[in-house]
Every structure is written in C-alpha cells, then in structure tokens.
Coordinates of C-alpha atoms and ligand atoms in Angstrom, one line a residue:
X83 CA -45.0 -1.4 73.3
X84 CA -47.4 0.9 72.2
X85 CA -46.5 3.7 69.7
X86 CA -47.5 5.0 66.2
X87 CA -45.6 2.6 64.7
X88 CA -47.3 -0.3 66.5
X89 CA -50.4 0.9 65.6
X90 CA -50.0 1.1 62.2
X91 CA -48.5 -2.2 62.2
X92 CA -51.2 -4.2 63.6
X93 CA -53.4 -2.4 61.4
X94 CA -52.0 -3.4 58.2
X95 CA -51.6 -6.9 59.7
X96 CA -55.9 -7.0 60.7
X97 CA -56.4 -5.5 57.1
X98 CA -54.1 -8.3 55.1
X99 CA -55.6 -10.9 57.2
X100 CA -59.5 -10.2 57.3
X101 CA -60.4 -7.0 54.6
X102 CA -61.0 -7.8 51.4
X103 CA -59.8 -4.2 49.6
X104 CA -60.0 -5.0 46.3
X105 CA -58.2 -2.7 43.6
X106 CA -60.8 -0.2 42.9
X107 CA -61.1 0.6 46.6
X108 CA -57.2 0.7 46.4
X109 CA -57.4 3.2 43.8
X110 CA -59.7 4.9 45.8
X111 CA -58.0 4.8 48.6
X112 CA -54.6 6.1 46.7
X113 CA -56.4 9.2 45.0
X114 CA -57.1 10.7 48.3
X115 CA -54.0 12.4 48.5
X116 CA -54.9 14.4 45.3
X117 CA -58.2 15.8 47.4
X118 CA -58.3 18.8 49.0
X119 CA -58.1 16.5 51.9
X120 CA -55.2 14.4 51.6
X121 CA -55.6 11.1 53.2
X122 CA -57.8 11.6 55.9
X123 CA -60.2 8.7 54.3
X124 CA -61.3 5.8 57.0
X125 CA -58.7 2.8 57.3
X126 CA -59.9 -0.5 55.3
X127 CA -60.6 -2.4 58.4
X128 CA -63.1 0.8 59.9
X129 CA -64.4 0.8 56.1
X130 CA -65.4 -2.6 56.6
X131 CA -66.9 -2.1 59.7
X132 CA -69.2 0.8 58.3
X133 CA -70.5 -1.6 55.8
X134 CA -70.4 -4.3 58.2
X135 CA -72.9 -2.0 60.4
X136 CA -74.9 -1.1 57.2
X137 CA -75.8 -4.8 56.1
X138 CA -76.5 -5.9 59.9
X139 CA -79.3 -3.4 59.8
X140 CA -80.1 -4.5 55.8
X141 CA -79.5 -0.6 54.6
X142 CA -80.5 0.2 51.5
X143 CA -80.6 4.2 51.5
X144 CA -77.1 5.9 52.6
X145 CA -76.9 9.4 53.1
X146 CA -73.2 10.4 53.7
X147 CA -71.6 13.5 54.9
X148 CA -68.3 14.4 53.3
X149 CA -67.1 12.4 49.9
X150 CA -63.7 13.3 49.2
X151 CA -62.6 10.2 46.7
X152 CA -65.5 8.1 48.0
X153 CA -63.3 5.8 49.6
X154 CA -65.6 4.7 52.6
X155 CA -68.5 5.6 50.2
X156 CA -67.4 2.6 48.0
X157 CA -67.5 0.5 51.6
X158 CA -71.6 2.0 52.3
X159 CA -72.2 1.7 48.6
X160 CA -71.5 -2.2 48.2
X161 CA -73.3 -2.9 51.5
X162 CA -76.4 -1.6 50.0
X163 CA -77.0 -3.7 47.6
X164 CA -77.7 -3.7 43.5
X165 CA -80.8 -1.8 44.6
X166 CA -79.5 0.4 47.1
X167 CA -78.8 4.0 46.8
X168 CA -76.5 6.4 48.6
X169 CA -76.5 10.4 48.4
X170 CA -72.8 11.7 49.9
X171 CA -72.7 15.2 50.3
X172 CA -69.2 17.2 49.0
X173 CA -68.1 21.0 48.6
X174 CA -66.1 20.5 46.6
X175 CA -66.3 19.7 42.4
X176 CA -62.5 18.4 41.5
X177 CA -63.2 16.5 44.7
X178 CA -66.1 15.0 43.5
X179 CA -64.7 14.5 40.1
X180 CA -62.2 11.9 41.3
X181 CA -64.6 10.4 43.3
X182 CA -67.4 10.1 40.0
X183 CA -63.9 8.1 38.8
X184 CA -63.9 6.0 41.8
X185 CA -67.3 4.7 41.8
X186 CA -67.2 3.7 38.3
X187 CA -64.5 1.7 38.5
X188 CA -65.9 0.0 42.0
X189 CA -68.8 -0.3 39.8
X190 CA -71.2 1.6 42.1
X191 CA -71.6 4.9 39.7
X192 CA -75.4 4.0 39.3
X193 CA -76.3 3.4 43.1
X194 CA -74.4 7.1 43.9
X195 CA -75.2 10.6 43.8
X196 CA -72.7 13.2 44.2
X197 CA -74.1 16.0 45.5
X198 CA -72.1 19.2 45.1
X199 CA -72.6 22.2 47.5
X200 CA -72.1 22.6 50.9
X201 CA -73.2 19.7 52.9
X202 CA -75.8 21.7 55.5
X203 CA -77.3 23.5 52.3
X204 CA -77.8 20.5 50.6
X205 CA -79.4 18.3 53.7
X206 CA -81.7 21.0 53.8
X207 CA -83.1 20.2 50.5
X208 CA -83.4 17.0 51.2
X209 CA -85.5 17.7 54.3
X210 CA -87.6 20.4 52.1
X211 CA -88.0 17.8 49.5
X212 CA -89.4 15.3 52.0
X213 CA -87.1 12.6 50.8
X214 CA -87.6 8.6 51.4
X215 CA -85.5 7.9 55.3
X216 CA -82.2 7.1 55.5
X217 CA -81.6 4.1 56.9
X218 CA -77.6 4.9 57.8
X219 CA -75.7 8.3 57.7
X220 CA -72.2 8.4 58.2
X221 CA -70.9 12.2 59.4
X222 CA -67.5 12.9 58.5
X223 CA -67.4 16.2 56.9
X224 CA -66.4 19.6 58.3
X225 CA -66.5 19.0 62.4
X226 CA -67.8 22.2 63.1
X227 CA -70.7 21.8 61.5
X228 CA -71.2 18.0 63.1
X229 CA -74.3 19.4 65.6
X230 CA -76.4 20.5 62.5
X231 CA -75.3 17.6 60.0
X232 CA -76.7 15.3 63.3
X233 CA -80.1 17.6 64.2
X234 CA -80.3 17.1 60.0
X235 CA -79.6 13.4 59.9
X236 CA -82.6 13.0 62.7
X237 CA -85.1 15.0 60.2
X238 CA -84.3 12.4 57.4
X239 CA -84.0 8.6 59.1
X240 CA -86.5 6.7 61.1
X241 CA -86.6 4.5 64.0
X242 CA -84.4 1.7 63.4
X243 CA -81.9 4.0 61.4
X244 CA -78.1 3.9 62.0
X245 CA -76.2 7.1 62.6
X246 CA -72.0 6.8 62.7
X247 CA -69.7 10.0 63.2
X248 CA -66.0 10.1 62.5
X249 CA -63.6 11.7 64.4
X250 CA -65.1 12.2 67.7
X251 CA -61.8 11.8 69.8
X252 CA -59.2 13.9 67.6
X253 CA -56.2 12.8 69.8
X254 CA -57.9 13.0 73.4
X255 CA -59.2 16.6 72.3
X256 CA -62.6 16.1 72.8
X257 CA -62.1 15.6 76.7
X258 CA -61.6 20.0 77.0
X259 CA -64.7 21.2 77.5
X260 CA -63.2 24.8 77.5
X261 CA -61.2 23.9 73.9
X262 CA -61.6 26.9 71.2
X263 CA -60.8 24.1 68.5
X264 CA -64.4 24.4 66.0
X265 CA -63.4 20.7 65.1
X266 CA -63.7 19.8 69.3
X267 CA -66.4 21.9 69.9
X268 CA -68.9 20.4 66.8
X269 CA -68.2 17.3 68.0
X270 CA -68.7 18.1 71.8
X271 CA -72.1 19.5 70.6
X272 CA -73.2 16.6 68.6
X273 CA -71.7 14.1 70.9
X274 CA -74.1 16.5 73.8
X275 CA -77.4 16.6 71.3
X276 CA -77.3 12.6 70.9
X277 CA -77.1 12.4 74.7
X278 CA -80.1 14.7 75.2
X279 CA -82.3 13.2 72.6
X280 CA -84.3 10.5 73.6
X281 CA -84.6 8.6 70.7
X282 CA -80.8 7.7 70.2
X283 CA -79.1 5.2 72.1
X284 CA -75.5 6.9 71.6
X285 CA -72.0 5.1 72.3
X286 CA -68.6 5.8 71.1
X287 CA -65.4 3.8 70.8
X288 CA -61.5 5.3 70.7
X289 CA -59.5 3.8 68.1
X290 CA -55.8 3.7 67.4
X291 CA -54.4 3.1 64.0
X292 CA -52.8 4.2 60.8
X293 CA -54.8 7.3 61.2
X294 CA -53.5 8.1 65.0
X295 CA -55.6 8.4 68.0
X296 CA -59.4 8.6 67.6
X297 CA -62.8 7.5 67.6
X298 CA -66.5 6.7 66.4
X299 CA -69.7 7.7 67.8
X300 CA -72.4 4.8 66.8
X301 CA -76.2 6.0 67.3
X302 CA -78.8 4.0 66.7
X303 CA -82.3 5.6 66.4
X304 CA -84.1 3.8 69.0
X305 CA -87.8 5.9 67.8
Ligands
DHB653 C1 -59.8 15.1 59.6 C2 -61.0 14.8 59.1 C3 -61.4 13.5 59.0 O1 -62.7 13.2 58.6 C4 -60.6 12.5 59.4 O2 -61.1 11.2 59.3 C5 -59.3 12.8 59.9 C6 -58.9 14.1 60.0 C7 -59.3 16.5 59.7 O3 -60.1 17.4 59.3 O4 -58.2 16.7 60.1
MG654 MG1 -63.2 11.2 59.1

C-alpha cells in the first residue's frame, strides 16, 4: 500500500542498494537539522541524480541557489570535477559556516564559494560582473523568489546549460492557481516563465519519498 511509511521505505532501500553516500555527505546530511532549515536537504538518491544530470552534460561551473549545509552542493561539487567550480548562494552566515565545515571534510572547500547575502542580490552581481556561464543551476532557495532566481539563471548559462528546481509540487499545491501560498505562487511563476520562453525545453516529475510528496522541474536551455 502506499503511505508515508512506504515511501520512506523504499527510499532507504534504492539509497542502500545503488547511492554511494559516503561519510562526509553523511555528516552533511546530519548537520542539516542544526540550519535554519532543518532537514529540508535533497534525499541521497535525488542527490545523485543532480550529479548524475551534471556529469551527463560534463558541468564544470555550478551556480546553486540555497546552501544550507551543502548537502546536495557536495553531490554538484564532485560531479564537477578537480577543476570544476561551484558558486551556491546562502542568507545566511552560521548557515554557511557549517556548510565551509562540510566541504572540507568532502574535500571540495577549494572548488566552492559560499556566497553570503541574499541570493537575488548576489545573482545580480554576478550578471553585473559578466561572469563565465553556468553550465547547471540548481533553484532551491526561498520559493517566492523562484521566477527571478530562474529570469537570473537565464542571464548567466548558455545554450546547452542545465536548469533543475526543487520543490515544484509541495504536496499537490502547485495545481491551485488561485493559492495565496508565496512558496506555490513562485513556483507557478517560474514553472509559467520556463513554459513561455522559447529557449527551454521544461518538464517536471512528482516524487514521493522521505521528504513527502513533491517534485523537480528539469530545463534544459535548448538556445
Ligand atoms: C522546503 C524547502 C525546500 O527546499 C525543500 O526541499 C523542502 C521544503 C520548505 O521551505 O519548506
Ligand atoms: Mg528543496
């Protein structure tokens, strides 16, 4: 039958079978309760999967939305490469501090910046400094802001890029077009700006789990 509990079963049971989360990402993956976020960090199998989608498109600059301990920015990280480089975007510093802990002990400190300040103000700077493309972003910050952190990502990746937002079904929520939820109406907004902009091809998938009822939207920049 399916419930929670099911769920989370078969989660664990595709984890132990086919993700390798070694102990660092364990760590990591344990020190999200002491964020200002709790444990809201991507399961190990959809961490996989992000990096699985990073090294099928041979990524090698990250830009990430939303750090908290850097759980799924340990995932990107790896997939990158020795040479690769990620910037993840955080608001907050004792965040960030656990997560500075996190990638030294994953032994990615040197390919990630931390970059402390709120996410849309910092993507800005990015754009202003004409930075190299992104080759994959991954949204998964504050949802209310998801519409800009997209119309952002599109000013700093190029044809070819990879574009992956969290959260986009929040427990069926994202079917009420009329909701007064900020979280459901970002991600109706972004979810509406990839479908109006001809240079993504946009899906999305629901996904049950450990972390409930939900989903990913997977964009690929098509020019
Ligand atoms: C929430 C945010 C997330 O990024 C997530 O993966 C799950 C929940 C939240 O804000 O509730
Ligand atoms: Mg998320």
């Amino acid at each position: 039958m399916s419930t929670p509990d099911t769920w989370n079963a078969v989660d664990r049971y595709l984890a132990d079978t086919l993700v390798d989360e070694d102990a660092p990402l364990a760590l990591a993956r344990d020190s999200s309760g002491d964020t200002t976020g709790g444990h809201i960090e991507v399961t190990p199998n959809q961490g996989a999967l992000l990096a699985m989608l990073a090294r099928m498109i041979g990524a090698r600059r990250i830009l990430e939305f939303g750090t908290l301990a850097g759980y799924s920015t340990i995932w990107l990280a790896r997939a990158t490469g020795d040479d690769g480089h990620v910037d993840t975007l955080e608001l907050e510093e004792g965040n960030a501090a656990i997560a500075r802990t996190n990638f030294k002990r994953a032994g990615v400190f040197d390919r990630v910046d931390v970059h402390v300040a709120p996410a849309a103000d910092t993507a800005a700077e990015l754009v202003e400094r004409g930075v190299e493309p992104y080759d994959f972003v991954f949204i998964d910050a504050d949802k209310p802001n998801n519409a800009l952190y997209l119309a952002a990502a599109m000013e700093l990746t190029h044809a070819g890029s990879v574009i992956v937002i969290d959260n986009v079904v929040r427990n069926g929520g994202v079917v009420d077009e009329d909701s007064s939820d900020p979280n459901v109406r970002g991600t109706r907004a972004a979810l509406e700006a990839a479908a109006a902009d001809p240079r993504l091809s946009a899906t999305a998938l629901q996904t049950v789990g450990s972390k409930g009822w939900d989903g990913f939207a997977i964009l690929l920049r098509v020019a």
